[in-house]
């Protein structure tokens, strides 16, 4: 009888967790943020305990999982609305390599070792650091590498200037521009920073997408 109970609980939680993850809109495992990973570990732990303790009520496991899902959904909406909250919860992408030069200070801050970096570069078939224009360590720990072209001409990759109304000062520093330059540019375009959904810099030009354009 106890064996049958374990089988039924396992089947139930299999279906239940599939539904829960569909509700939360989870991405593939390699794209999970720290927040997603914590929730996943907690859910897995509670389900494992519930399957082992067959005498406990299912509701003692279902209720905490439902609370976790609600907290996750609320946090996701808050992250969409508030950039600072998103940075605290999910972190920010950081520049690890800039024009072939390693940013060791940022590597120490992120506790990202040289072995980790070389492994990722080898995974991208890169043998020489000088072939890398820049490499970005994303929130999920993945290193995105952008190589120089054959003639090592500066690439045309877009650099974010404003994200959801927030100025990206690290980008301005990278492209050797000041906030005064950005404000002057936006004044000419007759747009406020708070009204911008996404603005980026490419080919010595700034491109602006307003929040109203996105809503439309």
Tab-separated table of N, CA and C in Angstrom, residues 73-186:
chain	number	residue	atom	x	y	z
A	73	UNK	N	6.299	35.118	-9.555
A	73	UNK	CA	5.561	35.911	-10.544
A	73	UNK	C	5.572	37.391	-10.159
A	74	UNK	N	5.371	37.683	-8.863
A	74	UNK	CA	5.406	39.072	-8.385
A	74	UNK	C	6.789	39.679	-8.613
A	75	UNK	N	7.844	38.892	-8.302
A	75	UNK	CA	9.213	39.373	-8.490
A	75	UNK	C	9.503	39.628	-9.966
A	76	UNK	N	8.954	38.765	-10.853
A	76	UNK	CA	9.162	38.936	-12.298
A	76	UNK	C	8.523	40.233	-12.791
A	77	UNK	N	7.306	40.530	-12.321
A	77	UNK	CA	6.643	41.776	-12.716
A	77	UNK	C	7.378	42.992	-12.150
A	78	UNK	N	7.866	42.870	-10.902
A	78	UNK	CA	8.615	43.973	-10.288
A	78	UNK	C	9.906	44.229	-11.052
A	79	UNK	N	10.557	43.148	-11.520
A	79	UNK	CA	11.796	43.288	-12.285
A	79	UNK	C	11.541	43.991	-13.615
A	80	UNK	N	10.359	43.766	-14.201
A	80	UNK	CA	10.016	44.441	-15.459
A	80	UNK	C	9.781	45.931	-15.245
A	81	UNK	N	9.231	46.274	-14.075
A	81	UNK	CA	8.866	47.662	-13.807
A	81	UNK	C	10.013	48.486	-13.234
A	82	UNK	N	10.844	47.854	-12.407
A	82	UNK	CA	11.867	48.600	-11.674
A	82	UNK	C	13.250	48.059	-12.009
A	83	UNK	N	14.041	48.885	-12.675
A	83	UNK	CA	15.362	48.468	-13.135
A	83	UNK	C	16.302	48.152	-11.970
A	84	UNK	N	16.258	48.953	-10.907
A	84	UNK	CA	17.147	48.724	-9.763
A	84	UNK	C	16.827	47.401	-9.075
A	85	UNK	N	15.549	47.097	-8.973
A	85	UNK	CA	15.152	45.827	-8.371
A	85	UNK	C	15.661	44.667	-9.218
A	86	UNK	N	15.572	44.814	-10.535
A	86	UNK	CA	16.050	43.778	-11.451
A	86	UNK	C	17.556	43.566	-11.299
A	87	UNK	N	18.296	44.660	-11.138
A	87	UNK	CA	19.747	44.555	-10.990
A	87	UNK	C	20.131	43.849	-9.693
A	88	UNK	N	19.354	44.108	-8.622
A	88	UNK	CA	19.642	43.478	-7.332
A	88	UNK	C	19.338	41.988	-7.384
A	89	UNK	N	18.195	41.632	-7.976
A	89	UNK	CA	17.758	40.237	-8.000
A	89	UNK	C	18.524	39.411	-9.030
A	90	UNK	N	18.658	39.948	-10.244
A	90	UNK	CA	19.227	39.169	-11.343
A	90	UNK	C	20.672	39.529	-11.666
A	91	UNK	N	21.145	40.693	-11.188
A	91	UNK	CA	22.484	41.132	-11.535
A	91	UNK	C	22.508	41.834	-12.887
A	92	UNK	N	23.704	42.253	-13.300
A	92	UNK	CA	23.860	42.953	-14.574
A	92	UNK	C	24.939	42.272	-15.418
A	93	UNK	N	24.788	42.307	-16.737
A	93	UNK	CA	25.872	41.810	-17.592
A	93	UNK	C	27.127	42.660	-17.392
A	94	UNK	N	28.291	42.023	-17.418
A	94	UNK	CA	29.536	42.756	-17.205
A	94	UNK	C	30.510	42.465	-18.343
A	95	UNK	N	31.328	43.454	-18.636
A	95	UNK	CA	32.313	43.341	-19.713
A	95	UNK	C	33.582	42.701	-19.167
A	96	UNK	N	33.899	41.497	-19.641
A	96	UNK	CA	35.072	40.768	-19.172
A	96	UNK	C	36.285	41.037	-20.061
A	97	UNK	N	36.060	41.151	-21.375
A	97	UNK	CA	37.139	41.465	-22.310
A	97	UNK	C	36.739	42.681	-23.122
A	98	UNK	N	37.637	43.636	-23.210
A	98	UNK	CA	37.377	44.863	-23.950
A	98	UNK	C	38.537	45.107	-24.924
A	99	UNK	N	38.255	44.909	-26.217
A	99	UNK	CA	39.265	45.093	-27.265
A	99	UNK	C	40.507	44.234	-27.015
A	100	UNK	N	40.275	42.982	-26.654
A	100	UNK	CA	41.366	42.048	-26.449
A	100	UNK	C	42.043	42.135	-25.108
A	101	UNK	N	41.594	43.038	-24.242
A	101	UNK	CA	42.207	43.219	-22.921
A	101	UNK	C	41.262	42.682	-21.849
A	102	UNK	N	41.780	41.825	-20.966
A	102	UNK	CA	40.958	41.232	-19.913
A	102	UNK	C	40.741	42.232	-18.782
A	103	UNK	N	39.499	42.318	-18.309
A	103	UNK	CA	39.163	43.179	-17.176
A	103	UNK	C	39.278	42.342	-15.894
A	104	UNK	N	40.491	42.306	-15.321
A	104	UNK	CA	40.747	41.446	-14.169
A	104	UNK	C	39.966	41.898	-12.929
A	105	UNK	N	39.767	43.205	-12.778
A	105	UNK	CA	39.012	43.704	-11.619
A	105	UNK	C	37.587	43.158	-11.625
A	106	UNK	N	36.986	43.158	-12.808
A	106	UNK	CA	35.620	42.641	-12.921
A	106	UNK	C	35.581	41.135	-12.721
A	107	UNK	N	36.622	40.451	-13.176
A	107	UNK	CA	36.688	38.999	-12.977
A	107	UNK	C	36.769	38.662	-11.494
A	108	UNK	N	37.554	39.422	-10.743
A	108	UNK	CA	37.663	39.204	-9.300
A	108	UNK	C	36.325	39.490	-8.629
A	109	UNK	N	35.679	40.579	-9.048
A	109	UNK	CA	34.386	40.960	-8.466
A	109	UNK	C	33.328	39.880	-8.712
A	110	UNK	N	33.388	39.258	-9.883
A	110	UNK	CA	32.413	38.221	-10.245
A	110	UNK	C	32.874	36.819	-9.850
A	111	UNK	N	34.086	36.736	-9.258
A	111	UNK	CA	34.681	35.438	-8.901
A	111	UNK	C	34.710	34.512	-10.117
A	112	UNK	N	35.136	35.093	-11.217
A	112	UNK	CA	35.226	34.380	-12.503
A	112	UNK	C	36.701	34.139	-12.783
A	113	UNK	N	37.118	32.875	-12.746
A	113	UNK	CA	38.537	32.567	-12.840
A	113	UNK	C	39.040	32.600	-14.280
A	114	UNK	N	40.370	32.656	-14.403
A	114	UNK	CA	40.994	32.639	-15.728
A	114	UNK	C	40.711	31.316	-16.432
A	115	UNK	N	40.665	30.224	-15.655
A	115	UNK	CA	40.334	28.922	-16.236
A	115	UNK	C	38.928	28.922	-16.832
A	116	UNK	N	37.987	29.566	-16.116
A	116	UNK	CA	36.611	29.678	-16.629
A	116	UNK	C	36.606	30.428	-17.954
A	117	UNK	N	37.355	31.518	-17.992
A	117	UNK	CA	37.398	32.349	-19.198
A	117	UNK	C	38.000	31.592	-20.375
A	118	UNK	N	39.135	30.940	-20.141
A	118	UNK	CA	39.802	30.205	-21.219
A	118	UNK	C	38.943	29.043	-21.722
A	119	UNK	N	38.210	28.412	-20.804
A	119	UNK	CA	37.317	27.323	-21.197
A	119	UNK	C	36.230	27.833	-22.138
A	120	UNK	N	35.639	28.973	-21.797
A	120	UNK	CA	34.585	29.544	-22.640
A	120	UNK	C	35.135	29.982	-23.998
A	121	UNK	N	36.350	30.523	-23.992
A	121	UNK	CA	36.956	30.945	-25.256
A	121	UNK	C	37.239	29.742	-26.146
A	122	UNK	N	37.731	28.662	-25.551
A	122	UNK	CA	37.965	27.445	-26.327
A	122	UNK	C	36.657	26.887	-26.883
A	123	UNK	N	35.599	27.016	-26.106
A	123	UNK	CA	34.287	26.541	-26.551
A	123	UNK	C	33.794	27.327	-27.758
A	124	UNK	N	34.296	28.573	-27.879
A	124	UNK	CA	33.930	29.411	-29.021
A	124	UNK	C	34.993	29.373	-30.123
A	125	UNK	N	35.879	28.367	-30.043
A	125	UNK	CA	36.936	28.182	-31.051
A	125	UNK	C	37.847	29.408	-31.179
A	126	UNK	N	38.175	30.011	-30.047
A	126	UNK	CA	39.054	31.172	-30.027
A	126	UNK	C	40.376	30.778	-29.368
A	127	UNK	N	41.466	30.984	-30.074
A	127	UNK	CA	42.782	30.604	-29.578
A	127	UNK	C	43.568	31.794	-29.036
A	128	UNK	N	43.222	32.992	-29.505
A	128	UNK	CA	44.005	34.177	-29.145
A	128	UNK	C	43.086	35.273	-28.621
A	129	UNK	N	43.451	35.856	-27.483
A	129	UNK	CA	42.635	36.925	-26.896
A	129	UNK	C	42.519	38.144	-27.816
A	130	UNK	N	43.539	38.370	-28.614
A	130	UNK	CA	43.516	39.534	-29.493
A	130	UNK	C	42.475	39.404	-30.604
A	131	UNK	N	41.901	38.203	-30.752
A	131	UNK	CA	40.834	38.011	-31.738
A	131	UNK	C	39.473	38.439	-31.191
A	132	UNK	N	39.439	38.744	-29.895
A	132	UNK	CA	38.172	39.094	-29.245
A	132	UNK	C	38.036	40.604	-29.129
A	133	UNK	N	36.965	41.147	-29.693
A	133	UNK	CA	36.710	42.584	-29.520
A	133	UNK	C	36.173	42.843	-28.120
A	134	UNK	N	35.145	42.089	-27.742
A	134	UNK	CA	34.711	42.156	-26.349
A	134	UNK	C	33.927	40.892	-25.998
A	135	UNK	N	33.904	40.583	-24.688
A	135	UNK	CA	33.182	39.414	-24.174
A	135	UNK	C	32.355	39.855	-22.978
A	136	UNK	N	31.099	39.452	-22.966
A	136	UNK	CA	30.165	39.875	-21.926
A	136	UNK	C	29.723	38.674	-21.105
A	137	UNK	N	29.877	38.784	-19.785
A	137	UNK	CA	29.391	37.752	-18.879
A	137	UNK	C	27.948	38.088	-18.531
A	138	UNK	N	27.021	37.246	-18.994
A	138	UNK	CA	25.598	37.511	-18.819
A	138	UNK	C	25.138	37.142	-17.412
A	139	UNK	N	23.875	37.513	-17.100
A	139	UNK	CA	23.316	37.253	-15.772
A	139	UNK	C	23.295	35.771	-15.426
A	140	UNK	N	23.108	34.916	-16.436
A	140	UNK	CA	23.004	33.484	-16.186
A	140	UNK	C	24.357	32.772	-16.167
A	141	UNK	N	25.452	33.545	-16.226
A	141	UNK	CA	26.785	32.957	-16.165
A	141	UNK	C	27.367	32.589	-17.521
A	142	UNK	N	26.608	32.784	-18.579
A	142	UNK	CA	27.099	32.461	-19.921
A	142	UNK	C	27.965	33.605	-20.442
A	143	UNK	N	29.080	33.259	-21.086
A	143	UNK	CA	29.964	34.260	-21.664
A	143	UNK	C	29.672	34.391	-23.158
A	144	UNK	N	29.216	35.557	-23.560
A	144	UNK	CA	28.990	35.831	-24.980
A	144	UNK	C	30.218	36.536	-25.550
A	145	UNK	N	30.805	35.938	-26.569
A	145	UNK	CA	32.057	36.427	-27.141
A	145	UNK	C	31.808	37.012	-28.528
A	146	UNK	N	32.330	38.221	-28.757
A	146	UNK	CA	32.202	38.888	-30.048
A	146	UNK	C	33.601	39.095	-30.629
A	147	UNK	N	33.855	38.413	-31.741
A	147	UNK	CA	35.183	38.458	-32.345
A	147	UNK	C	35.306	39.606	-33.337
A	148	UNK	N	36.545	40.045	-33.526
A	148	UNK	CA	36.831	40.981	-34.610
A	148	UNK	C	36.568	40.285	-35.945
A	149	UNK	N	36.263	41.063	-36.963
A	149	UNK	CA	36.158	40.460	-38.290
A	149	UNK	C	37.571	40.218	-38.853
A	150	UNK	N	37.639	39.734	-40.042
A	150	UNK	CA	38.925	39.310	-40.622
A	150	UNK	C	39.962	40.432	-40.636
A	151	UNK	N	39.524	41.648	-40.960
A	151	UNK	CA	40.446	42.782	-41.032
A	151	UNK	C	40.565	43.531	-39.712
A	152	UNK	N	39.906	42.994	-38.686
A	152	UNK	CA	39.892	43.622	-37.360
A	152	UNK	C	39.356	45.047	-37.408
A	153	UNK	N	38.365	45.243	-38.259
A	153	UNK	CA	37.663	46.522	-38.283
A	153	UNK	C	36.631	46.501	-37.176
A	154	UNK	N	36.445	47.625	-36.525
A	154	UNK	CA	35.507	47.686	-35.410
A	154	UNK	C	34.135	47.189	-35.839
A	155	UNK	N	33.537	46.313	-35.019
A	155	UNK	CA	32.273	45.682	-35.395
A	155	UNK	C	31.114	46.655	-35.312
A	156	UNK	N	29.962	46.206	-35.812
A	156	UNK	CA	28.765	47.031	-35.819
A	156	UNK	C	27.763	46.565	-34.777
A	157	UNK	N	28.253	45.932	-33.715
A	157	UNK	CA	27.353	45.467	-32.668
A	157	UNK	C	26.731	46.652	-31.938
A	158	UNK	N	25.422	46.610	-31.664
A	158	UNK	CA	24.768	47.724	-30.973
A	158	UNK	C	25.145	47.763	-29.495
A	159	UNK	N	25.328	48.971	-28.957
A	159	UNK	CA	25.632	49.153	-27.549
A	159	UNK	C	24.461	49.868	-26.880
A	160	UNK	N	23.872	49.300	-25.828
A	160	UNK	CA	22.709	49.926	-25.179
A	160	UNK	C	23.072	51.221	-24.461
A	161	UNK	N	22.355	52.287	-24.804
A	161	UNK	CA	22.551	53.576	-24.148
A	161	UNK	C	21.550	53.787	-23.016
A	162	UNK	N	20.298	53.405	-23.286
A	162	UNK	CA	19.230	53.550	-22.292
A	162	UNK	C	18.382	52.281	-22.312
A	163	UNK	N	18.142	51.727	-21.138
A	163	UNK	CA	17.285	50.556	-21.004
A	163	UNK	C	16.144	50.893	-20.060
A	164	UNK	N	14.927	50.932	-20.602
A	164	UNK	CA	13.733	51.206	-19.805
A	164	UNK	C	13.894	52.463	-18.946
A	165	UNK	N	14.380	53.530	-19.580
A	165	UNK	CA	14.493	54.811	-18.900
A	165	UNK	C	15.718	54.982	-18.034
A	166	UNK	N	16.636	54.023	-18.052
A	166	UNK	CA	17.837	54.087	-17.211
A	166	UNK	C	19.078	54.186	-18.097
A	167	UNK	N	19.898	55.210	-17.864
A	167	UNK	CA	21.115	55.426	-18.642
A	167	UNK	C	22.153	54.350	-18.314
A	168	UNK	N	22.748	53.775	-19.345
A	168	UNK	CA	23.781	52.754	-19.168
A	168	UNK	C	25.154	53.428	-19.194
A	169	UNK	N	25.625	53.808	-18.020
A	169	UNK	CA	26.870	54.574	-17.916
A	169	UNK	C	28.079	53.774	-18.374
A	170	UNK	N	28.037	52.453	-18.186
A	170	UNK	CA	29.164	51.618	-18.620
A	170	UNK	C	29.314	51.668	-20.143
A	171	UNK	N	28.191	51.756	-20.862
A	171	UNK	CA	28.245	51.865	-22.318
A	171	UNK	C	28.831	53.201	-22.740
A	172	UNK	N	28.392	54.265	-22.089
A	172	UNK	CA	28.907	55.598	-22.412
A	172	UNK	C	30.420	55.648	-22.219
A	173	UNK	N	30.886	55.010	-21.159
A	173	UNK	CA	32.328	54.982	-20.903
A	173	UNK	C	33.046	54.208	-21.992
A	174	UNK	N	32.433	53.103	-22.426
A	174	UNK	CA	33.060	52.256	-23.438
A	174	UNK	C	33.185	52.973	-24.773
A	175	UNK	N	32.161	53.746	-25.164
A	175	UNK	CA	32.178	54.425	-26.464
A	175	UNK	C	32.737	55.842	-26.353
A	176	UNK	N	33.298	56.160	-25.182
A	176	UNK	CA	33.930	57.473	-24.947
A	176	UNK	C	32.950	58.633	-25.132
A	177	UNK	N	31.765	58.473	-24.570
A	177	UNK	CA	30.766	59.537	-24.601
A	177	UNK	C	30.369	59.877	-23.165
A	178	UNK	N	29.846	61.098	-22.997
A	178	UNK	CA	29.444	61.550	-21.671
A	178	UNK	C	27.918	61.587	-21.565
A	179	UNK	N	27.433	61.726	-20.324
A	179	UNK	CA	25.990	61.860	-20.132
A	179	UNK	C	25.493	63.170	-20.734
A	180	UNK	N	26.356	64.182	-20.727
A	180	UNK	CA	25.988	65.459	-21.338
A	180	UNK	C	25.754	65.282	-22.837
A	181	UNK	N	26.590	64.459	-23.479
A	181	UNK	CA	26.404	64.161	-24.906
A	181	UNK	C	25.066	63.481	-25.150
A	182	UNK	N	24.729	62.526	-24.279
A	182	UNK	CA	23.460	61.804	-24.418
A	182	UNK	C	22.276	62.734	-24.214
A	183	UNK	N	22.342	63.587	-23.184
A	183	UNK	CA	21.242	64.515	-22.922
A	183	UNK	C	21.061	65.500	-24.067
A	184	UNK	N	22.172	65.955	-24.625
A	184	UNK	CA	22.098	66.872	-25.764
A	184	UNK	C	21.468	66.178	-26.966
A	185	UNK	N	21.829	64.913	-27.175
A	185	UNK	CA	21.270	64.132	-28.277
A	185	UNK	C	19.759	63.972	-28.116
A	186	UNK	N	19.335	63.649	-26.907
A	186	UNK	CA	17.906	63.450	-26.649
A	186	UNK	C	17.132	64.762	-26.730
